[in-house]
Short mmCIF file of N, CA, C and O in Angstrom, two decimals:
data_model
loop_
_atom_site.label_atom_id
_atom_site.label_comp_id
_atom_site.label_asym_id
_atom_site.label_seq_id
_atom_site.Cartn_x
_atom_site.Cartn_y
_atom_site.Cartn_z
N UNK A 1357 30.27 -33.37 -70.55
CA UNK A 1357 29.38 -33.97 -69.58
C UNK A 1357 30.05 -35.11 -68.84
O UNK A 1357 29.73 -35.35 -67.70
N UNK A 1358 30.96 -35.78 -69.50
CA UNK A 1358 31.62 -36.91 -68.86
C UNK A 1358 32.49 -36.44 -67.69
O UNK A 1358 32.55 -37.10 -66.65
N UNK A 1359 33.12 -35.32 -67.85
CA UNK A 1359 33.93 -34.77 -66.77
C UNK A 1359 33.10 -34.37 -65.58
O UNK A 1359 33.49 -34.59 -64.43
N UNK A 1360 31.93 -33.80 -65.82
CA UNK A 1360 31.03 -33.42 -64.74
C UNK A 1360 30.52 -34.64 -64.00
O UNK A 1360 30.46 -34.66 -62.76
N UNK A 1361 30.17 -35.69 -64.74
CA UNK A 1361 29.69 -36.93 -64.12
C UNK A 1361 30.80 -37.57 -63.28
O UNK A 1361 30.53 -38.08 -62.19
N UNK A 1362 32.02 -37.52 -63.77
CA UNK A 1362 33.13 -38.05 -63.00
C UNK A 1362 33.37 -37.27 -61.73
O UNK A 1362 33.64 -37.84 -60.67
N UNK A 1363 33.27 -35.95 -61.83
CA UNK A 1363 33.43 -35.10 -60.65
C UNK A 1363 32.33 -35.37 -59.63
O UNK A 1363 32.59 -35.45 -58.43
N UNK A 1364 31.09 -35.51 -60.09
CA UNK A 1364 29.98 -35.78 -59.18
C UNK A 1364 30.14 -37.14 -58.52
O UNK A 1364 29.80 -37.31 -57.35
N UNK A 1365 30.66 -38.13 -59.25
CA UNK A 1365 30.90 -39.45 -58.67
C UNK A 1365 31.97 -39.35 -57.58
O UNK A 1365 31.81 -39.94 -56.49
N UNK A 1366 33.05 -38.62 -57.85
CA UNK A 1366 34.09 -38.45 -56.84
C UNK A 1366 33.56 -37.71 -55.60
O UNK A 1366 33.88 -38.07 -54.47
N UNK A 1367 32.75 -36.70 -55.82
CA UNK A 1367 32.16 -35.96 -54.71
C UNK A 1367 31.22 -36.86 -53.90
O UNK A 1367 31.23 -36.82 -52.66
N UNK A 1368 30.46 -37.69 -54.58
CA UNK A 1368 29.57 -38.62 -53.90
C UNK A 1368 30.36 -39.64 -53.08
O UNK A 1368 30.00 -39.94 -51.93
N UNK A 1369 31.44 -40.15 -53.62
CA UNK A 1369 32.29 -41.10 -52.88
C UNK A 1369 32.94 -40.42 -51.66
O UNK A 1369 33.04 -41.03 -50.60
N UNK A 1370 33.33 -39.17 -51.82
CA UNK A 1370 33.91 -38.44 -50.70
C UNK A 1370 32.89 -38.27 -49.58
O UNK A 1370 33.23 -38.42 -48.39
N UNK A 1371 31.65 -37.96 -49.93
CA UNK A 1371 30.60 -37.82 -48.91
C UNK A 1371 30.32 -39.14 -48.22
O UNK A 1371 30.12 -39.18 -47.00
N UNK A 1372 30.31 -40.23 -48.97
CA UNK A 1372 30.08 -41.55 -48.38
C UNK A 1372 31.20 -41.90 -47.41
O UNK A 1372 30.96 -42.35 -46.28
N UNK A 1373 32.44 -41.66 -47.81
CA UNK A 1373 33.58 -41.96 -46.93
C UNK A 1373 33.58 -41.06 -45.70
O UNK A 1373 33.89 -41.52 -44.59
N UNK A 1374 33.24 -39.80 -45.87
CA UNK A 1374 33.20 -38.85 -44.76
C UNK A 1374 32.14 -39.27 -43.74
O UNK A 1374 32.40 -39.30 -42.53
N UNK A 1375 30.96 -39.63 -44.22
CA UNK A 1375 29.89 -40.04 -43.30
C UNK A 1375 30.21 -41.40 -42.67
O UNK A 1375 29.88 -41.63 -41.50
N UNK A 1376 30.87 -42.29 -43.40
CA UNK A 1376 31.26 -43.58 -42.83
C UNK A 1376 32.30 -43.39 -41.73
O UNK A 1376 32.23 -44.04 -40.68
N UNK A 1377 33.27 -42.51 -41.95
CA UNK A 1377 34.27 -42.22 -40.93
C UNK A 1377 33.62 -41.67 -39.67
O UNK A 1377 33.95 -42.08 -38.55
N UNK A 1378 32.69 -40.73 -39.83
CA UNK A 1378 32.01 -40.14 -38.67
C UNK A 1378 31.19 -41.20 -37.93
O UNK A 1378 31.18 -41.22 -36.69
N UNK A 1379 30.54 -42.08 -38.66
CA UNK A 1379 29.73 -43.13 -38.04
C UNK A 1379 30.62 -44.09 -37.25
O UNK A 1379 30.31 -44.45 -36.12
N UNK A 1380 31.72 -44.51 -37.83
CA UNK A 1380 32.65 -45.42 -37.14
C UNK A 1380 33.25 -44.73 -35.92
O UNK A 1380 33.38 -45.33 -34.85
N UNK A 1381 33.61 -43.46 -36.06
CA UNK A 1381 34.16 -42.72 -34.94
C UNK A 1381 33.15 -42.61 -33.80
O UNK A 1381 33.50 -42.80 -32.63
N UNK A 1382 31.90 -42.33 -34.13
CA UNK A 1382 30.86 -42.22 -33.10
C UNK A 1382 30.62 -43.56 -32.43
O UNK A 1382 30.33 -43.61 -31.23
N UNK A 1383 30.72 -44.64 -33.18
CA UNK A 1383 30.48 -45.97 -32.61
C UNK A 1383 31.59 -46.40 -31.66
O UNK A 1383 31.35 -47.19 -30.75
N UNK A 1384 32.80 -45.89 -31.84
CA UNK A 1384 33.91 -46.31 -30.99
C UNK A 1384 34.05 -45.49 -29.72
O UNK A 1384 34.87 -45.82 -28.87
N UNK A 1385 33.28 -44.44 -29.59
CA UNK A 1385 33.34 -43.61 -28.38
C UNK A 1385 32.49 -44.23 -27.26
O UNK A 1385 31.51 -44.91 -27.52
N UNK A 1386 32.88 -43.95 -26.02
CA UNK A 1386 32.14 -44.47 -24.87
C UNK A 1386 30.81 -43.75 -24.72
O UNK A 1386 30.70 -42.56 -25.03
N UNK A 1387 29.82 -44.47 -24.22
CA UNK A 1387 28.49 -43.89 -24.00
C UNK A 1387 28.53 -42.75 -23.00
O UNK A 1387 27.93 -41.69 -23.20
N UNK A 1388 29.26 -42.93 -21.90
CA UNK A 1388 29.29 -41.90 -20.87
C UNK A 1388 30.07 -40.66 -21.29
O UNK A 1388 29.91 -39.59 -20.72
N UNK A 1389 30.90 -40.78 -22.32
CA UNK A 1389 31.66 -39.62 -22.80
C UNK A 1389 30.72 -38.58 -23.41
O UNK A 1389 30.97 -37.38 -23.27
N UNK A 1390 29.66 -39.02 -24.04
CA UNK A 1390 28.70 -38.08 -24.63
C UNK A 1390 28.02 -37.26 -23.53
O UNK A 1390 27.83 -36.06 -23.66
N UNK A 1391 27.66 -37.93 -22.43
CA UNK A 1391 27.04 -37.21 -21.31
C UNK A 1391 28.05 -36.29 -20.64
O UNK A 1391 27.71 -35.19 -20.23
N UNK A 1392 29.29 -36.77 -20.49
CA UNK A 1392 30.32 -35.95 -19.85
C UNK A 1392 30.63 -34.70 -20.66
O UNK A 1392 30.94 -33.65 -20.11
N UNK A 1393 30.55 -34.81 -21.99
CA UNK A 1393 30.82 -33.67 -22.85
C UNK A 1393 29.58 -32.79 -23.04
O UNK A 1393 29.62 -31.79 -23.74
N UNK A 1394 28.47 -33.18 -22.42
CA UNK A 1394 27.20 -32.46 -22.50
C UNK A 1394 26.70 -32.35 -23.94
O UNK A 1394 26.27 -31.30 -24.41
N UNK A 1395 26.78 -33.49 -24.64
CA UNK A 1395 26.26 -33.60 -26.01
C UNK A 1395 25.09 -34.57 -25.99
O UNK A 1395 24.78 -35.17 -24.98
N UNK A 1396 24.41 -34.73 -27.11
CA UNK A 1396 23.33 -35.70 -27.20
C UNK A 1396 23.89 -37.10 -26.92
O UNK A 1396 25.09 -37.31 -26.89
N UNK A 1397 23.00 -38.07 -26.78
CA UNK A 1397 23.43 -39.42 -26.43
C UNK A 1397 24.09 -40.13 -27.60
O UNK A 1397 23.94 -39.73 -28.76
N UNK A 1398 24.79 -41.21 -27.29
CA UNK A 1398 25.46 -41.99 -28.33
C UNK A 1398 24.45 -42.60 -29.31
O UNK A 1398 24.66 -42.51 -30.53
N UNK A 1399 23.33 -43.20 -28.83
CA UNK A 1399 22.36 -43.72 -29.81
C UNK A 1399 21.81 -42.65 -30.74
O UNK A 1399 21.56 -42.91 -31.92
N UNK A 1400 21.60 -41.43 -30.23
CA UNK A 1400 21.13 -40.34 -31.07
C UNK A 1400 22.09 -40.10 -32.23
O UNK A 1400 21.69 -40.02 -33.39
N UNK A 1401 23.39 -39.97 -31.92
CA UNK A 1401 24.37 -39.69 -32.96
C UNK A 1401 24.55 -40.88 -33.89
O UNK A 1401 24.79 -40.69 -35.10
N UNK A 1402 24.44 -42.10 -33.37
CA UNK A 1402 24.55 -43.26 -34.25
C UNK A 1402 23.39 -43.32 -35.24
O UNK A 1402 23.59 -43.66 -36.41
N UNK A 1403 22.20 -42.99 -34.78
CA UNK A 1403 21.04 -42.98 -35.68
C UNK A 1403 21.19 -41.88 -36.73
O UNK A 1403 20.99 -42.12 -37.93
N UNK A 1404 21.54 -40.68 -36.31
CA UNK A 1404 21.67 -39.56 -37.24
C UNK A 1404 22.76 -39.84 -38.28
O UNK A 1404 22.56 -39.66 -39.48
N UNK A 1405 23.92 -40.29 -37.81
CA UNK A 1405 25.02 -40.54 -38.74
C UNK A 1405 24.77 -41.77 -39.60
O UNK A 1405 25.19 -41.81 -40.76
N UNK A 1406 24.07 -42.76 -39.06
CA UNK A 1406 23.69 -43.93 -39.86
C UNK A 1406 22.72 -43.54 -40.97
O UNK A 1406 22.86 -44.00 -42.12
N UNK A 1407 21.75 -42.69 -40.64
CA UNK A 1407 20.82 -42.21 -41.68
C UNK A 1407 21.56 -41.39 -42.73
O UNK A 1407 21.27 -41.50 -43.93
N UNK A 1408 22.50 -40.56 -42.29
CA UNK A 1408 23.28 -39.77 -43.25
C UNK A 1408 24.07 -40.67 -44.18
O UNK A 1408 24.14 -40.42 -45.39
N UNK A 1409 24.64 -41.74 -43.65
CA UNK A 1409 25.41 -42.68 -44.47
C UNK A 1409 24.50 -43.37 -45.49
O UNK A 1409 24.83 -43.46 -46.68
N UNK A 1410 23.35 -43.85 -45.04
CA UNK A 1410 22.42 -44.54 -45.94
C UNK A 1410 21.88 -43.60 -47.01
O UNK A 1410 21.78 -43.96 -48.19
N UNK A 1411 21.57 -42.37 -46.61
CA UNK A 1411 21.07 -41.39 -47.58
C UNK A 1411 22.13 -41.10 -48.64
O UNK A 1411 21.82 -40.99 -49.83
N UNK A 1412 23.39 -40.99 -48.21
CA UNK A 1412 24.46 -40.75 -49.18
C UNK A 1412 24.64 -41.93 -50.12
O UNK A 1412 25.04 -41.74 -51.27
N UNK A 1413 24.37 -43.13 -49.66
CA UNK A 1413 24.47 -44.30 -50.53
C UNK A 1413 23.33 -44.36 -51.55
O UNK A 1413 23.56 -44.73 -52.69
N UNK A 1414 22.14 -43.98 -51.12
CA UNK A 1414 20.95 -44.18 -51.96
C UNK A 1414 20.69 -43.02 -52.91
O UNK A 1414 20.43 -43.23 -54.10
N UNK A 1415 20.75 -41.81 -52.41
CA UNK A 1415 20.29 -40.66 -53.19
C UNK A 1415 21.43 -39.99 -53.95
O UNK A 1415 22.59 -40.03 -53.54
N UNK A 1416 21.06 -39.33 -55.03
CA UNK A 1416 21.99 -38.56 -55.84
C UNK A 1416 22.44 -37.34 -55.04
O UNK A 1416 21.67 -36.76 -54.27
N UNK A 1417 23.65 -36.93 -55.26
CA UNK A 1417 24.21 -35.80 -54.50
C UNK A 1417 23.49 -34.48 -54.82
O UNK A 1417 23.53 -33.54 -54.03
N UNK A 1418 22.81 -34.43 -55.93
CA UNK A 1418 22.12 -33.19 -56.30
C UNK A 1418 20.78 -33.03 -55.60
O UNK A 1418 20.16 -31.97 -55.71
N UNK A 1419 20.31 -34.04 -54.86
CA UNK A 1419 19.08 -33.87 -54.09
C UNK A 1419 19.40 -33.24 -52.74
O UNK A 1419 20.56 -33.11 -52.36
N UNK A 1420 18.38 -32.84 -52.01
CA UNK A 1420 18.62 -32.12 -50.76
C UNK A 1420 18.91 -33.04 -49.59
O UNK A 1420 19.49 -32.60 -48.60
N UNK A 1421 18.53 -34.31 -49.63
CA UNK A 1421 18.75 -35.21 -48.50
C UNK A 1421 20.23 -35.46 -48.20
O UNK A 1421 20.63 -35.43 -47.03
N UNK A 1422 21.09 -35.68 -49.20
CA UNK A 1422 22.51 -35.80 -48.87
C UNK A 1422 23.11 -34.53 -48.29
O UNK A 1422 24.04 -34.60 -47.48
N UNK A 1423 22.57 -33.39 -48.65
CA UNK A 1423 23.06 -32.13 -48.09
C UNK A 1423 22.70 -32.05 -46.61
O UNK A 1423 23.53 -31.62 -45.78
N UNK A 1424 21.50 -32.49 -46.25
CA UNK A 1424 21.10 -32.53 -44.83
C UNK A 1424 22.00 -33.50 -44.07
O UNK A 1424 22.45 -33.21 -42.95
N UNK A 1425 22.29 -34.66 -44.67
CA UNK A 1425 23.20 -35.62 -44.05
C UNK A 1425 24.60 -35.05 -43.90
O UNK A 1425 25.28 -35.30 -42.90
N UNK A 1426 25.04 -34.29 -44.88
CA UNK A 1426 26.36 -33.66 -44.80
C UNK A 1426 26.41 -32.65 -43.66
O UNK A 1426 27.40 -32.58 -42.93
N UNK A 1427 25.35 -31.89 -43.48
CA UNK A 1427 25.30 -30.92 -42.39
C UNK A 1427 25.38 -31.64 -41.04
O UNK A 1427 26.12 -31.23 -40.14
N UNK A 1428 24.64 -32.73 -40.89
CA UNK A 1428 24.68 -33.50 -39.64
C UNK A 1428 26.07 -34.07 -39.39
O UNK A 1428 26.57 -34.04 -38.26
N UNK A 1429 26.72 -34.57 -40.43
CA UNK A 1429 28.06 -35.12 -40.30
C UNK A 1429 29.06 -34.03 -39.93
O UNK A 1429 29.93 -34.23 -39.08
N UNK A 1430 28.93 -32.87 -40.53
CA UNK A 1430 29.83 -31.76 -40.22
C UNK A 1430 29.63 -31.31 -38.77
O UNK A 1430 30.61 -31.03 -38.07
N UNK A 1431 28.39 -31.26 -38.31
CA UNK A 1431 28.13 -30.87 -36.92
C UNK A 1431 28.81 -31.86 -35.98
O UNK A 1431 29.44 -31.46 -34.99
N UNK A 1432 28.71 -33.15 -36.27
CA UNK A 1432 29.38 -34.14 -35.43
C UNK A 1432 30.89 -33.93 -35.45
O UNK A 1432 31.54 -33.94 -34.40
N UNK A 1433 31.46 -33.73 -36.63
CA UNK A 1433 32.92 -33.66 -36.76
C UNK A 1433 33.50 -32.39 -36.15
O UNK A 1433 34.62 -32.43 -35.63
N UNK A 1434 32.80 -31.27 -36.21
CA UNK A 1434 33.39 -30.02 -35.71
C UNK A 1434 32.92 -29.64 -34.31
O UNK A 1434 33.54 -28.79 -33.68
N UNK A 1435 31.86 -30.27 -33.80
CA UNK A 1435 31.37 -29.92 -32.48
C UNK A 1435 31.48 -31.08 -31.49
O UNK A 1435 32.10 -30.95 -30.44
N UNK A 1436 30.92 -32.22 -31.83
CA UNK A 1436 30.85 -33.33 -30.89
C UNK A 1436 32.19 -34.05 -30.78
O UNK A 1436 32.68 -34.29 -29.67
N UNK A 1437 32.81 -34.37 -31.89
CA UNK A 1437 34.06 -35.13 -31.87
C UNK A 1437 35.17 -34.41 -31.10
O UNK A 1437 35.84 -35.03 -30.27
N UNK A 1438 35.41 -33.11 -31.32
CA UNK A 1438 36.44 -32.44 -30.52
C UNK A 1438 36.11 -32.43 -29.02
O UNK A 1438 37.01 -32.53 -28.19
N UNK A 1439 34.83 -32.32 -28.67
CA UNK A 1439 34.46 -32.34 -27.25
C UNK A 1439 34.73 -33.71 -26.65
O UNK A 1439 35.19 -33.81 -25.51
N UNK A 1440 34.48 -34.76 -27.41
CA UNK A 1440 34.74 -36.11 -26.92
C UNK A 1440 36.23 -36.37 -26.82
O UNK A 1440 36.70 -37.02 -25.88
N UNK A 1441 36.98 -35.89 -27.77
CA UNK A 1441 38.43 -36.09 -27.75
C UNK A 1441 39.10 -35.29 -26.64
O UNK A 1441 40.18 -35.66 -26.19
N UNK A 1442 38.47 -34.23 -26.19
CA UNK A 1442 39.03 -33.41 -25.12
C UNK A 1442 38.90 -34.04 -23.75
O UNK A 1442 39.52 -33.59 -22.79
N UNK A 1443 38.11 -35.08 -23.64
CA UNK A 1443 37.95 -35.77 -22.36
C UNK A 1443 39.17 -36.62 -22.07
O UNK A 1443 39.87 -37.04 -22.99
N UNK A 1444 39.44 -36.91 -20.81
CA UNK A 1444 40.55 -37.81 -20.49
C UNK A 1444 40.33 -39.18 -21.14
O UNK A 1444 39.24 -39.73 -21.06
N UNK A 1445 41.32 -39.69 -21.80
CA UNK A 1445 41.20 -40.95 -22.53
C UNK A 1445 40.63 -40.78 -23.92
O UNK A 1445 40.49 -41.74 -24.65
N UNK A 1446 40.27 -39.57 -24.29
CA UNK A 1446 39.75 -39.32 -25.63
C UNK A 1446 38.36 -39.84 -25.87
O UNK A 1446 37.89 -39.85 -27.00
N UNK A 1447 37.68 -40.31 -24.82
CA UNK A 1447 36.34 -40.84 -25.00
C UNK A 1447 36.30 -42.18 -25.69
O UNK A 1447 35.26 -42.63 -26.12
N UNK A 1448 37.44 -42.85 -25.79
CA UNK A 1448 37.51 -44.17 -26.44
C UNK A 1448 37.20 -45.28 -25.45
O UNK A 1448 37.32 -45.11 -24.24
N UNK A 1449 36.88 -46.44 -25.98
CA UNK A 1449 36.60 -47.60 -25.14
C UNK A 1449 37.86 -48.18 -24.53
O UNK A 1449 37.81 -48.80 -23.48
N UNK A 1450 38.98 -48.02 -25.22
CA UNK A 1450 40.21 -48.60 -24.69
C UNK A 1450 40.71 -47.77 -23.51
O UNK A 1450 40.54 -46.58 -23.43
N UNK A 1451 41.35 -48.45 -22.60
CA UNK A 1451 41.86 -47.76 -21.41
C UNK A 1451 43.36 -47.91 -21.40
O UNK A 1451 43.90 -49.00 -21.23
N UNK A 1452 44.04 -46.82 -21.58
CA UNK A 1452 45.50 -46.83 -21.53
C UNK A 1452 45.92 -46.20 -20.22
O UNK A 1452 45.66 -45.04 -19.97
N UNK A 1453 46.57 -46.97 -19.43
CA UNK A 1453 47.02 -46.42 -18.17
C UNK A 1453 48.05 -47.34 -17.56
O UNK A 1453 48.33 -48.43 -18.04
N UNK A 1454 48.56 -46.90 -16.46
CA UNK A 1454 49.55 -47.68 -15.74
C UNK A 1454 48.86 -48.81 -15.00
O UNK A 1454 47.67 -48.75 -14.69
N UNK A 1455 49.63 -49.84 -14.68
CA UNK A 1455 49.06 -50.94 -13.92
C UNK A 1455 48.77 -50.52 -12.49
O UNK A 1455 48.06 -51.20 -11.77
N UNK A 1456 49.31 -49.38 -12.07
CA UNK A 1456 49.05 -48.89 -10.72
C UNK A 1456 47.86 -47.94 -10.66
O UNK A 1456 47.58 -47.39 -9.61
N UNK A 1457 47.18 -47.75 -11.78
CA UNK A 1457 46.02 -46.87 -11.78
C UNK A 1457 44.86 -47.54 -11.05
O UNK A 1457 44.51 -48.68 -11.33
N UNK A 1458 44.29 -46.81 -10.13
CA UNK A 1458 43.12 -47.30 -9.42
C UNK A 1458 41.87 -46.70 -10.01
O UNK A 1458 41.90 -46.02 -11.04
N UNK A 1459 40.73 -46.93 -9.37
CA UNK A 1459 39.47 -46.41 -9.91
C UNK A 1459 39.37 -44.89 -9.83
O UNK A 1459 38.58 -44.28 -10.54
N UNK A 1460 40.19 -44.25 -9.00
CA UNK A 1460 40.13 -42.80 -8.84
C UNK A 1460 41.39 -42.10 -9.31
O UNK A 1460 41.62 -40.95 -9.00
N UNK A 1461 42.23 -42.80 -10.05
CA UNK A 1461 43.44 -42.20 -10.57
C UNK A 1461 44.65 -43.03 -10.21
O UNK A 1461 44.54 -44.11 -9.63
N UNK A 1462 45.82 -42.53 -10.53
CA UNK A 1462 47.04 -43.32 -10.29
C UNK A 1462 47.38 -43.38 -8.80
O UNK A 1462 47.15 -42.43 -8.06
N UNK A 1463 47.90 -44.49 -8.41
CA UNK A 1463 48.39 -44.66 -7.04
C UNK A 1463 49.83 -44.19 -6.98
O UNK A 1463 50.68 -44.66 -7.71
N UNK A 1464 50.11 -43.26 -6.12
CA UNK A 1464 51.46 -42.71 -6.07
C UNK A 1464 52.21 -43.10 -4.81
O UNK A 1464 53.22 -42.52 -4.48
N UNK A 1465 51.72 -44.08 -4.07
CA UNK A 1465 52.44 -44.57 -2.90
C UNK A 1465 52.41 -43.62 -1.73
O UNK A 1465 53.32 -43.64 -0.90
N UNK A 1466 51.43 -42.79 -1.61
CA UNK A 1466 51.30 -41.89 -0.48
C UNK A 1466 52.18 -40.66 -0.56
O UNK A 1466 52.41 -39.97 0.42
N UNK A 1467 52.70 -40.35 -1.74
CA UNK A 1467 53.56 -39.16 -1.91
C UNK A 1467 52.75 -37.93 -2.13
O UNK A 1467 51.75 -37.79 -2.60
#
């Protein structure tokens, strides 16, 4: 029984870390990236992933609520996150570009 309890604890920690990663990833993406990728809004995903994280912290892994949270986290990771990463800039808040980049793209000097 001790081995099973240890395995369940490790599985529970893995679910908590997985949902925490998804929540942090969703929080660092730009709001307009969700609309550009034609996904639900950023607040929607933050609420869903936040609830999944809290449920994983509170409830035992053998109940059905962490499984629902896991499904929501998997949907974000395999559907929403790749769509956001496929956008120019990766959907992140940081802007990496040349100093000659204008609001409509790089300035190439009329070439």
